[in-house]
Coordinates of C-alpha atoms in Angstrom, one line a residue:
M1 CA 207.3 10.9 196.7
I2 CA 210.9 9.7 196.1
P3 CA 211.1 6.5 194.0
H4 CA 212.3 3.4 195.8
A5 CA 215.2 3.1 193.4
E6 CA 216.5 6.5 194.6
R7 CA 216.0 5.7 198.3
D8 CA 217.9 2.3 198.1
P9 CA 221.4 2.5 196.7
S10 CA 221.5 -1.3 196.4
V11 CA 218.9 -1.2 193.7
Q12 CA 220.3 -0.6 190.2
I13 CA 218.5 0.1 187.0
R14 CA 219.7 -0.9 183.6
L15 CA 220.0 2.4 181.6
P16 CA 219.4 2.6 177.9
G17 CA 222.6 1.6 176.1
S18 CA 224.1 -0.3 179.2
S19 CA 224.9 -4.0 178.8
S20 CA 225.4 -4.8 182.5
P21 CA 222.3 -6.4 184.0
S22 CA 220.8 -5.2 187.3
P23 CA 221.4 -7.5 190.3
P24 CA 218.4 -9.3 191.8
P25 CA 216.4 -7.3 194.3
S26 CA 217.2 -7.5 198.0
P27 CA 215.0 -9.5 200.4
S28 CA 214.0 -6.3 202.1
L29 CA 212.6 -5.0 198.8
L30 CA 210.7 -8.3 198.2
R31 CA 209.2 -8.0 201.7
S32 CA 208.2 -4.4 201.0
K33 CA 206.6 -5.4 197.7
S34 CA 204.5 -8.1 199.3
T35 CA 202.7 -5.4 201.3
V36 CA 201.6 -3.4 198.2
P37 CA 198.0 -4.1 197.1
P38 CA 197.6 -5.9 193.8
T39 CA 197.5 -3.7 190.7
P40 CA 194.1 -3.7 189.0
S41 CA 194.0 -5.2 185.5
R42 CA 194.7 -2.8 182.7
T43 CA 191.9 -1.8 180.4
F44 CA 192.1 -1.6 176.6
A45 CA 192.4 2.2 176.9
H46 CA 195.3 1.8 179.3
R47 CA 197.2 -0.6 177.1
I48 CA 196.8 1.6 174.0
S49 CA 198.1 4.6 175.9
L50 CA 201.2 2.7 177.1
I51 CA 201.9 1.3 173.6
V52 CA 201.7 4.8 172.1
L53 CA 203.9 6.4 174.8
S54 CA 206.6 3.7 174.4
I55 CA 206.7 4.3 170.6
L56 CA 207.1 8.0 171.1
I57 CA 209.9 7.5 173.6
R58 CA 211.8 5.2 171.2
R59 CA 211.1 7.5 168.2
R60 CA 211.4 11.0 169.4
Q61 CA 211.3 12.3 165.9
G62 CA 207.7 11.2 165.4
I63 CA 206.4 13.1 168.4
L64 CA 204.7 15.7 166.4
L65 CA 203.1 13.2 164.1
F66 CA 201.7 11.2 167.1
A67 CA 200.7 14.1 169.2
P68 CA 197.0 13.8 168.2
L69 CA 197.1 10.1 169.2
V70 CA 198.5 11.0 172.5
Y71 CA 195.7 13.5 173.1
I72 CA 193.0 11.0 172.1
S73 CA 194.6 8.3 174.3
C74 CA 194.7 10.6 177.3
M75 CA 191.0 11.5 176.7
L76 CA 190.0 7.8 176.6
F77 CA 191.9 7.1 179.8
H78 CA 190.4 10.1 181.5
M79 CA 186.9 9.2 180.3
H80 CA 187.3 5.6 181.6
T81 CA 188.6 6.8 184.9
V82 CA 185.7 9.3 185.4
S83 CA 183.1 6.8 184.3
T84 CA 184.5 4.1 186.5
F85 CA 185.4 6.0 189.7
D86 CA 184.0 9.5 189.5
A87 CA 180.5 9.1 188.1
G88 CA 178.4 12.1 189.0
P89 CA 174.7 12.2 189.9
T90 CA 172.1 12.0 187.0
I91 CA 170.4 15.3 186.4
H92 CA 166.6 15.2 185.8
R93 CA 165.5 18.3 184.0
R94 CA 162.0 19.7 184.7
P95 CA 160.0 20.2 181.6
A96 CA 159.6 23.8 180.4
P97 CA 156.6 25.6 182.0
G98 CA 153.6 25.1 179.7
S99 CA 155.0 22.0 177.9
V100 CA 153.0 19.4 179.9
Y101 CA 149.2 18.9 180.1
R102 CA 148.3 19.5 183.7
S103 CA 144.8 21.1 183.4
P104 CA 143.0 18.2 185.3
Q105 CA 145.2 19.0 188.3
V106 CA 144.4 22.7 188.0
Y107 CA 140.6 21.9 187.8
A108 CA 140.8 19.7 190.9
K109 CA 142.6 22.5 192.8
L110 CA 140.2 25.2 191.7
R111 CA 136.9 23.4 191.6
A112 CA 135.8 24.3 195.1
Q113 CA 136.6 28.0 194.5
I114 CA 134.7 27.9 191.2
D115 CA 131.6 26.4 192.9
A116 CA 131.9 29.0 195.6
D117 CA 132.1 32.0 193.2
N118 CA 128.7 33.7 193.8
A119 CA 129.1 36.3 191.0
T120 CA 125.5 37.0 189.8
A121 CA 126.2 39.0 186.6
D122 CA 126.5 36.8 183.6
A123 CA 129.1 37.9 181.0
I124 CA 126.7 37.2 178.1
S125 CA 124.8 40.4 178.7
T126 CA 127.8 42.7 179.0
I127 CA 130.6 41.1 177.0
W128 CA 130.6 43.3 173.9
K129 CA 131.4 46.9 174.8
R130 CA 133.7 48.2 172.1
S131 CA 132.9 50.1 169.0
Y132 CA 135.1 51.1 166.1
K133 CA 135.7 54.8 166.6
G134 CA 132.0 55.7 166.4
V135 CA 131.7 53.9 163.0
E136 CA 129.8 50.8 162.1
W137 CA 129.9 48.8 158.9
K138 CA 127.1 47.6 156.7
P139 CA 127.0 45.0 153.9
C140 CA 127.9 46.6 150.7
V141 CA 128.1 44.1 147.8
N142 CA 126.9 45.5 144.4
K143 CA 125.5 43.2 141.7
S144 CA 125.8 44.1 138.1
N145 CA 122.7 45.0 135.9
G146 CA 124.3 44.9 132.5
V147 CA 124.6 42.1 129.9
L148 CA 127.7 39.8 130.0
P149 CA 130.0 39.7 127.0
E150 CA 130.5 36.5 125.1
S151 CA 132.2 33.9 127.2
N152 CA 135.9 33.0 126.6
G153 CA 135.3 29.3 127.5
F154 CA 134.4 27.0 130.4
I155 CA 136.3 26.5 133.7
F156 CA 135.8 23.3 135.7
I157 CA 137.4 23.1 139.1
E158 CA 137.6 20.3 141.8
A159 CA 137.0 21.6 145.3
N160 CA 139.0 19.5 147.9
G161 CA 138.9 19.4 151.7
G162 CA 136.0 19.8 154.2
L163 CA 132.9 22.1 154.1
N164 CA 134.7 25.4 154.4
Q165 CA 137.8 24.6 152.4
Q166 CA 135.4 23.7 149.6
R167 CA 133.7 27.0 150.2
T168 CA 137.0 28.7 149.6
S169 CA 137.4 26.9 146.3
I170 CA 133.9 27.9 145.1
C171 CA 134.4 31.6 145.9
N172 CA 137.8 31.7 144.3
A173 CA 136.5 29.9 141.2
V174 CA 133.7 32.6 140.9
A175 CA 136.4 35.2 141.1
V176 CA 138.7 33.6 138.5
A177 CA 135.7 33.0 136.1
G178 CA 134.6 36.6 136.5
Y179 CA 138.1 37.9 136.0
L180 CA 138.7 35.8 132.8
N181 CA 135.1 36.4 131.5
A182 CA 134.6 32.6 131.5
T183 CA 131.7 30.3 132.3
L184 CA 132.0 28.5 135.5
V185 CA 130.8 24.8 135.7
I186 CA 129.3 23.9 139.0
P187 CA 132.3 22.7 141.0
N188 CA 132.9 19.0 141.8
F189 CA 133.6 18.1 145.4
H190 CA 136.6 15.8 145.8
Y191 CA 136.0 12.8 148.0
H192 CA 138.6 12.7 150.9
S193 CA 139.5 9.7 153.2
I194 CA 139.3 12.0 156.3
W195 CA 135.8 13.5 155.8
K196 CA 134.4 10.6 153.8
D197 CA 131.5 12.7 152.4
P198 CA 130.3 11.9 148.9
S199 CA 128.0 15.0 148.9
K200 CA 127.6 17.0 145.7
F201 CA 127.2 20.8 145.4
G202 CA 123.4 20.6 145.3
D203 CA 123.3 18.5 148.5
I204 CA 124.9 21.3 150.5
Y205 CA 124.1 24.5 148.7
D206 CA 121.0 25.8 146.9
E207 CA 122.3 25.4 143.3
E208 CA 119.5 27.3 141.6
Y209 CA 119.8 30.3 143.9
F210 CA 123.6 30.3 143.4
I211 CA 123.2 30.4 139.5
N212 CA 120.5 33.0 139.5
T213 CA 122.3 35.3 142.0
L214 CA 125.4 35.4 139.9
A215 CA 123.6 35.6 136.5
N216 CA 124.6 39.2 135.7
D217 CA 128.1 38.9 137.0
V218 CA 129.4 35.3 136.2
R219 CA 127.8 32.7 134.0
V220 CA 127.3 29.4 135.9
V221 CA 126.2 26.1 134.3
D222 CA 125.8 22.7 135.8
T223 CA 127.5 20.8 132.9
V224 CA 129.9 21.3 130.1
P225 CA 128.1 21.5 126.7
E226 CA 127.9 18.2 124.8
Y227 CA 129.7 19.5 121.7
L228 CA 132.7 20.2 123.8
M229 CA 132.5 17.0 125.8
E230 CA 132.5 15.0 122.5
R231 CA 136.0 16.3 121.8
F232 CA 137.2 14.7 125.0
D233 CA 135.3 11.4 124.7
Y234 CA 132.8 12.6 127.3
N235 CA 135.5 12.3 130.0
L236 CA 136.5 15.4 132.0
T237 CA 139.8 13.8 133.0
N238 CA 140.9 14.2 129.3
V239 CA 140.5 18.0 129.6
Y240 CA 143.7 19.9 130.0
N241 CA 144.4 20.4 133.7
F242 CA 146.3 23.3 135.2
R243 CA 148.4 22.5 138.3
V244 CA 148.2 26.0 139.8
K245 CA 150.6 26.9 142.7
A246 CA 149.0 28.0 146.0
W247 CA 148.2 31.7 146.3
A248 CA 148.8 32.3 142.6
P249 CA 148.6 36.0 141.7
T250 CA 145.9 37.3 139.2
S251 CA 148.7 37.9 136.6
Y252 CA 149.2 34.1 136.4
Y253 CA 145.6 33.5 135.4
R254 CA 145.9 36.4 132.9
D255 CA 149.2 35.3 131.3
S256 CA 149.1 31.5 131.6
V257 CA 145.5 30.3 132.0
L258 CA 143.6 32.7 129.7
P259 CA 145.6 31.9 126.5
K260 CA 144.9 28.1 127.1
L261 CA 141.3 28.8 127.8
L262 CA 140.9 30.7 124.5
E263 CA 142.6 27.9 122.7
E264 CA 140.8 24.9 124.3
K265 CA 137.5 26.5 125.2
V266 CA 137.4 24.3 128.3
I267 CA 140.0 23.8 131.0
R268 CA 140.2 22.0 134.3
I269 CA 141.9 23.2 137.5
S270 CA 142.4 20.5 140.2
P271 CA 143.0 20.8 143.1
F272 CA 141.8 24.4 143.5
A273 CA 141.7 25.3 147.3
N274 CA 143.8 28.4 148.0
R275 CA 144.9 28.7 144.4
L276 CA 144.2 32.5 144.2
S277 CA 146.1 35.2 146.2
F278 CA 144.1 37.2 148.8
D279 CA 146.0 40.3 147.6
A280 CA 143.9 40.9 144.6
P281 CA 142.4 43.9 142.8
R282 CA 139.1 45.3 144.1
A283 CA 137.2 44.0 141.1
I284 CA 138.2 40.4 141.9
Q285 CA 137.4 40.9 145.6
R286 CA 133.9 42.0 144.6
F287 CA 133.3 38.6 143.0
R288 CA 134.5 36.9 146.1
C289 CA 132.2 39.0 148.3
L290 CA 129.2 38.3 146.1
A291 CA 129.8 34.5 146.0
N292 CA 130.5 34.1 149.7
N293 CA 128.1 36.5 151.4
V294 CA 125.2 36.5 148.9
A295 CA 125.1 33.7 146.4
L296 CA 126.1 30.8 148.6
R297 CA 123.1 29.7 150.6
F298 CA 122.6 26.2 152.2
A299 CA 120.3 23.8 150.6
K300 CA 116.7 23.9 151.9
P301 CA 116.9 20.7 154.1
I302 CA 120.0 22.1 155.9
L303 CA 118.6 25.6 156.1
T304 CA 115.3 24.4 157.6
L305 CA 116.8 22.2 160.3
G306 CA 119.5 24.8 161.1
E307 CA 117.0 27.5 161.6
S308 CA 115.0 25.2 163.8
L309 CA 118.0 24.5 166.0
V310 CA 118.6 28.3 166.3
K311 CA 115.0 28.8 167.4
K312 CA 115.4 26.1 170.1
M313 CA 118.6 27.6 171.5
K314 CA 117.0 31.0 171.7
K315 CA 113.9 29.6 173.4
L316 CA 116.1 27.7 176.0
S317 CA 118.1 30.8 176.8
A318 CA 115.0 33.1 177.1
N319 CA 116.2 34.2 180.5
N320 CA 119.2 35.8 178.8
T321 CA 116.9 37.4 176.1
G322 CA 117.7 34.5 173.7
K323 CA 121.4 35.0 173.9
Y324 CA 123.6 31.9 173.9
V325 CA 127.3 30.9 173.5
S326 CA 128.5 28.7 170.7
V327 CA 131.8 26.8 171.0
H328 CA 133.6 25.2 168.1
L329 CA 135.5 22.4 169.8
R330 CA 138.1 20.5 167.8
F331 CA 138.9 17.5 170.1
E332 CA 138.0 14.7 167.7
E333 CA 140.4 11.8 167.4
D334 CA 141.8 12.9 164.0
M335 CA 142.5 16.5 165.3
V336 CA 144.2 15.2 168.5
A337 CA 146.3 12.8 166.4
F338 CA 147.3 15.4 163.8
S339 CA 148.3 17.9 166.5
C340 CA 150.9 15.4 167.9
C341 CA 150.1 16.6 171.4
V342 CA 150.0 14.5 174.6
F343 CA 147.1 14.7 177.0
D344 CA 146.1 12.5 180.0
G345 CA 145.1 9.3 178.3
G346 CA 148.3 7.4 179.0
N347 CA 149.5 4.4 176.9
Q348 CA 146.0 3.9 175.5
E349 CA 146.0 7.4 174.1
K350 CA 149.4 6.9 172.7
Q351 CA 148.4 3.8 170.8
D352 CA 145.2 5.4 169.6
M353 CA 147.0 8.3 168.2
I354 CA 149.6 6.2 166.4
A355 CA 146.8 4.2 164.7
A356 CA 144.8 7.3 163.8
R357 CA 147.8 9.1 162.2
E358 CA 148.6 6.0 160.2
R359 CA 145.0 5.7 159.0
G360 CA 144.6 9.4 158.0
W361 CA 148.1 10.3 156.9
K362 CA 150.0 7.1 156.0
G363 CA 153.7 7.5 156.5
K364 CA 153.5 11.3 157.0
F365 CA 154.5 11.1 160.7
T366 CA 156.9 8.2 160.4
K367 CA 159.2 9.5 157.8
P368 CA 163.0 9.2 158.6
G369 CA 164.1 12.3 160.4
R370 CA 160.6 13.3 161.5
V371 CA 160.7 14.2 165.1
I372 CA 157.5 14.8 167.1
R373 CA 157.9 17.3 169.9
P374 CA 154.6 17.4 172.0
G375 CA 156.0 19.8 174.5
A376 CA 157.1 22.3 171.8
N377 CA 153.7 22.0 170.1
R378 CA 151.9 22.9 173.4
L379 CA 154.2 25.9 174.1
N380 CA 153.6 27.1 170.5
G381 CA 149.8 27.0 171.0
K382 CA 149.3 24.1 168.5
C383 CA 147.4 21.8 170.8
P384 CA 143.6 21.8 170.7
L385 CA 141.8 22.9 173.8
T386 CA 140.1 20.1 175.8
P387 CA 136.5 20.3 177.0
L388 CA 137.8 20.8 180.5
E389 CA 140.0 23.8 179.5
V390 CA 137.1 25.4 177.5
G391 CA 134.9 25.1 180.7
L392 CA 137.6 26.7 182.8
I393 CA 138.2 29.6 180.3
L394 CA 134.5 30.4 180.0
R395 CA 133.9 30.3 183.8
G396 CA 137.0 32.5 184.3
M397 CA 135.6 35.0 181.7
G398 CA 132.4 35.4 183.8
F399 CA 129.9 33.0 182.1
N400 CA 128.0 31.4 185.0
K401 CA 126.6 28.0 185.4
S402 CA 123.2 28.9 183.9
T403 CA 124.6 29.9 180.5
Y404 CA 123.3 28.0 177.5
I405 CA 126.1 26.7 175.3
Y406 CA 125.9 25.2 171.9
L407 CA 128.8 22.8 171.2
A408 CA 129.7 22.4 167.5
S409 CA 131.9 19.3 167.2
G410 CA 132.3 15.9 165.9
P411 CA 132.6 12.8 168.2
I412 CA 134.8 13.9 171.1
Y413 CA 137.9 11.8 171.7
G414 CA 137.5 10.1 175.1
G415 CA 133.8 10.4 175.1
N416 CA 132.0 10.9 178.4
R417 CA 135.2 10.9 180.4
T418 CA 136.5 13.8 178.5
M419 CA 133.2 15.7 178.4
A420 CA 132.3 15.3 182.1
P421 CA 134.2 18.3 183.5
L422 CA 132.6 20.7 180.9
L423 CA 129.1 19.4 181.7
E424 CA 129.8 19.9 185.4
M425 CA 130.7 23.6 184.8
F426 CA 127.9 24.1 182.2
P427 CA 125.0 21.7 182.7
N428 CA 122.9 23.6 180.1
L429 CA 125.2 22.6 177.3
Q430 CA 123.5 21.5 174.1
T431 CA 124.5 19.8 170.8
K432 CA 122.6 19.2 167.6
D433 CA 122.1 15.6 168.7
M434 CA 120.4 16.9 171.9
L435 CA 118.2 19.5 170.1
A436 CA 117.1 17.4 167.1
S437 CA 115.3 14.1 167.0
E438 CA 116.8 11.0 165.5
E439 CA 114.4 11.3 162.6
E440 CA 115.4 14.9 161.9
L441 CA 119.1 14.1 161.9
A442 CA 118.8 10.8 159.9
P443 CA 119.3 12.5 156.4
F444 CA 122.5 14.2 157.6
K445 CA 124.2 11.6 159.9
S446 CA 126.3 9.9 157.3
F447 CA 127.6 13.2 155.7
S448 CA 130.2 15.2 157.7
S449 CA 129.9 18.3 155.6
R450 CA 126.1 18.5 156.0
M451 CA 126.5 18.0 159.7
A452 CA 129.1 20.8 159.8
A453 CA 126.7 23.0 157.9
L454 CA 124.1 22.6 160.7
D455 CA 126.8 23.6 163.3
Y456 CA 127.8 26.5 161.1
T457 CA 124.2 27.8 161.1
V458 CA 123.7 27.7 164.9
C459 CA 127.1 29.2 165.5
L460 CA 126.4 32.0 163.1
H461 CA 123.5 33.3 165.1
S462 CA 124.9 33.0 168.6
E463 CA 125.7 36.1 170.8
V464 CA 129.2 34.8 171.4
F465 CA 131.3 32.4 169.3
V466 CA 134.3 30.7 170.8
T467 CA 137.0 29.3 168.6
T468 CA 139.4 26.8 170.1
Q469 CA 141.5 25.8 167.1
G470 CA 142.4 27.3 163.8
G471 CA 140.9 26.2 160.5
N472 CA 138.5 27.3 157.8
F473 CA 135.4 26.8 159.9
P474 CA 136.1 29.6 162.5
H475 CA 137.7 31.8 159.9
F476 CA 134.6 31.8 157.7
L477 CA 132.3 32.2 160.7
M478 CA 134.2 35.2 162.0
G479 CA 134.0 36.9 158.6
H480 CA 130.3 36.0 158.2
R481 CA 129.5 37.3 161.7
R482 CA 131.3 40.6 160.9
Y483 CA 129.2 40.9 157.8
L484 CA 126.0 40.4 159.9
F485 CA 126.9 42.3 163.0
G486 CA 128.1 45.6 161.8
G487 CA 131.7 44.6 161.4
H488 CA 132.2 43.1 164.8
S489 CA 133.0 39.3 164.9
K490 CA 131.6 38.8 168.4
T491 CA 134.2 36.0 168.7
I492 CA 136.4 34.9 171.6
R493 CA 139.9 33.7 170.5
P494 CA 141.8 32.3 173.5
D495 CA 145.5 32.8 173.5
K496 CA 146.7 29.2 173.7
R497 CA 150.3 30.1 174.2
K498 CA 149.5 32.0 177.3
L499 CA 147.0 29.4 178.4
A500 CA 149.6 26.6 178.2
V501 CA 151.7 28.4 180.8
I502 CA 148.7 29.4 183.0
F503 CA 147.4 25.8 183.1
D504 CA 150.8 24.5 184.1
N505 CA 151.0 26.7 187.3
P506 CA 150.6 24.5 190.4
K507 CA 150.1 27.6 192.6
L508 CA 147.3 29.1 190.4
R509 CA 144.5 30.8 192.3
W510 CA 141.0 31.4 191.1
R511 CA 141.1 35.2 191.5
S512 CA 144.3 35.4 189.5
F513 CA 143.0 33.1 186.9
K514 CA 139.8 35.1 186.5
H515 CA 141.8 38.3 186.1
Q516 CA 143.8 36.8 183.3
M517 CA 140.7 35.4 181.6
L518 CA 138.9 38.8 181.8
N519 CA 141.9 40.4 180.1
M520 CA 141.8 37.8 177.4
R521 CA 138.0 38.4 176.9
S522 CA 138.6 42.2 176.7
H523 CA 141.3 41.6 174.1
S524 CA 138.9 39.6 172.0
D525 CA 136.4 42.4 172.2
S526 CA 138.8 45.0 171.1
K527 CA 139.9 42.8 168.2
G528 CA 136.3 42.3 167.0
F529 CA 136.7 45.2 164.6
E530 CA 139.6 44.6 162.3
L531 CA 140.3 45.7 158.7
K532 CA 141.7 43.4 156.1
R533 CA 145.4 43.8 155.4
P534 CA 146.8 42.8 151.9
S535 CA 147.7 39.2 152.9
D536 CA 144.6 38.6 155.1
S537 CA 141.7 36.4 154.0
I538 CA 138.7 38.4 152.7
Y539 CA 136.5 35.6 154.1
T540 CA 137.7 36.4 157.6
F541 CA 138.1 40.2 157.2
P542 CA 135.3 41.5 154.9
C543 CA 135.9 45.1 155.8
P544 CA 136.4 47.2 153.7
D545 CA 136.0 45.1 150.4
C546 CA 132.6 43.7 151.2
M547 CA 131.3 46.4 153.6
C548 CA 130.8 50.1 153.7
R549 CA 131.3 52.5 156.6
R550 CA 128.1 53.8 158.3
N551 CA 128.4 56.6 160.8
K552 CA 126.5 55.7 164.0
T553 CA 125.3 59.2 164.7
T554 CA 124.0 59.6 161.1
A555 CA 122.3 56.2 161.3
A556 CA 120.6 57.3 164.6
T557 CA 119.1 60.5 163.2

């Protein structure tokens, strides 16, 4: 458009350097101006831009210096204009598939199809089909018959954690004591605010049997001799304590611990869980095998009630030749809180989890910079499976409604509401509280490790063991079951990364779901036989350190 000044010769403009003023505007110009709409008030960004431009016009030599300011001013002007006049629509991104808990919706959609599935064959009778290349494994732990040399001193360790983390400490302590030719003092169990169990070694394990079984391999005593305790004012906290790094190699114990042991004659190692590398010489692995698979036996009260529960489960499942499924379900409040996953409990769940995290791990989850990403946790398979999801998985794998299931768990978060779908799919579900009377459970009720030992015993002798979350409990059980069942763990390990995506599919059909679950079941079968790799836990993979090959054809003849 041509400016008004160029169109009307009567309008004059005062040029820079000119002293003659412009005449007043003509009436026609005034009339034309009166029809122009009022100019909107200038914003702060507009004013800044005009000031900068006027400075640059007057001082051309500073244009390079002020070029960045011009750019910033234009950007501010543009941003203001866009935000004021050209604001676009808000984009709502859909969460990544598998990042949101939608299993209840899936169950509601599939429930009618599950109930209508008339498959008669129960998976429990046909689940394990694989063998390991015509070879089975048998327990093969040799005990010594010779006389032990003079001891180099006493080792006292503190075992921290729950039942099976303490078991790790005990077995590793036996290995270290055997390697250093030391005398092991019965380990002390560290009291923890999470487990809240004051049990001692003898409350959980048969202490006398433990000492006698190891007699020709590692000396074990219940206390440090008085002549040594006198040097430390009868206080073990005055004894020199090694702060050993996690997964320390055997060379560390030889080069650093042994010289101090020879000097002091008694040392303390606290804490001790996971303080010895799994990649160790065969001689050290033998001590671990001997401790874990032979010497550690539950105390008589636990053993008696545990065996009684196993008998009851086998009697109930007589129609399946005494075969039952055991499930280790980790959906207690502390596990749900620690996982930082979101389920379907709404605001009440959110408040419960915040309170539980603060009780159990004060400040750990509220540190500056700590970001909790529930969706990422679910996609990465870090969320514990819910009772509903366990039911769907087992029904999809072919276990029918009549299957007897033993549930190993603490108090389930959400109680009856959370458990209802699992009980609908498997009404024959049992727990130790259902199988045992109040009087039978009374001596164990206040001790989490003793209750866990009962669960461990019943799971150990089940035909199928299902693990739903990592941890020491399933890892020890898988190894112990391999030791008992010819090298096969007979364990189902659901792939929680795949399940997160499967359960988030609104178009999921029962037939497709069953096909995927049967593939997962087959994979667990094929992975039942696994040999230990250098960095693997010997407590999960006892072959070949704790077991020997046995040819099946030779055994048959």
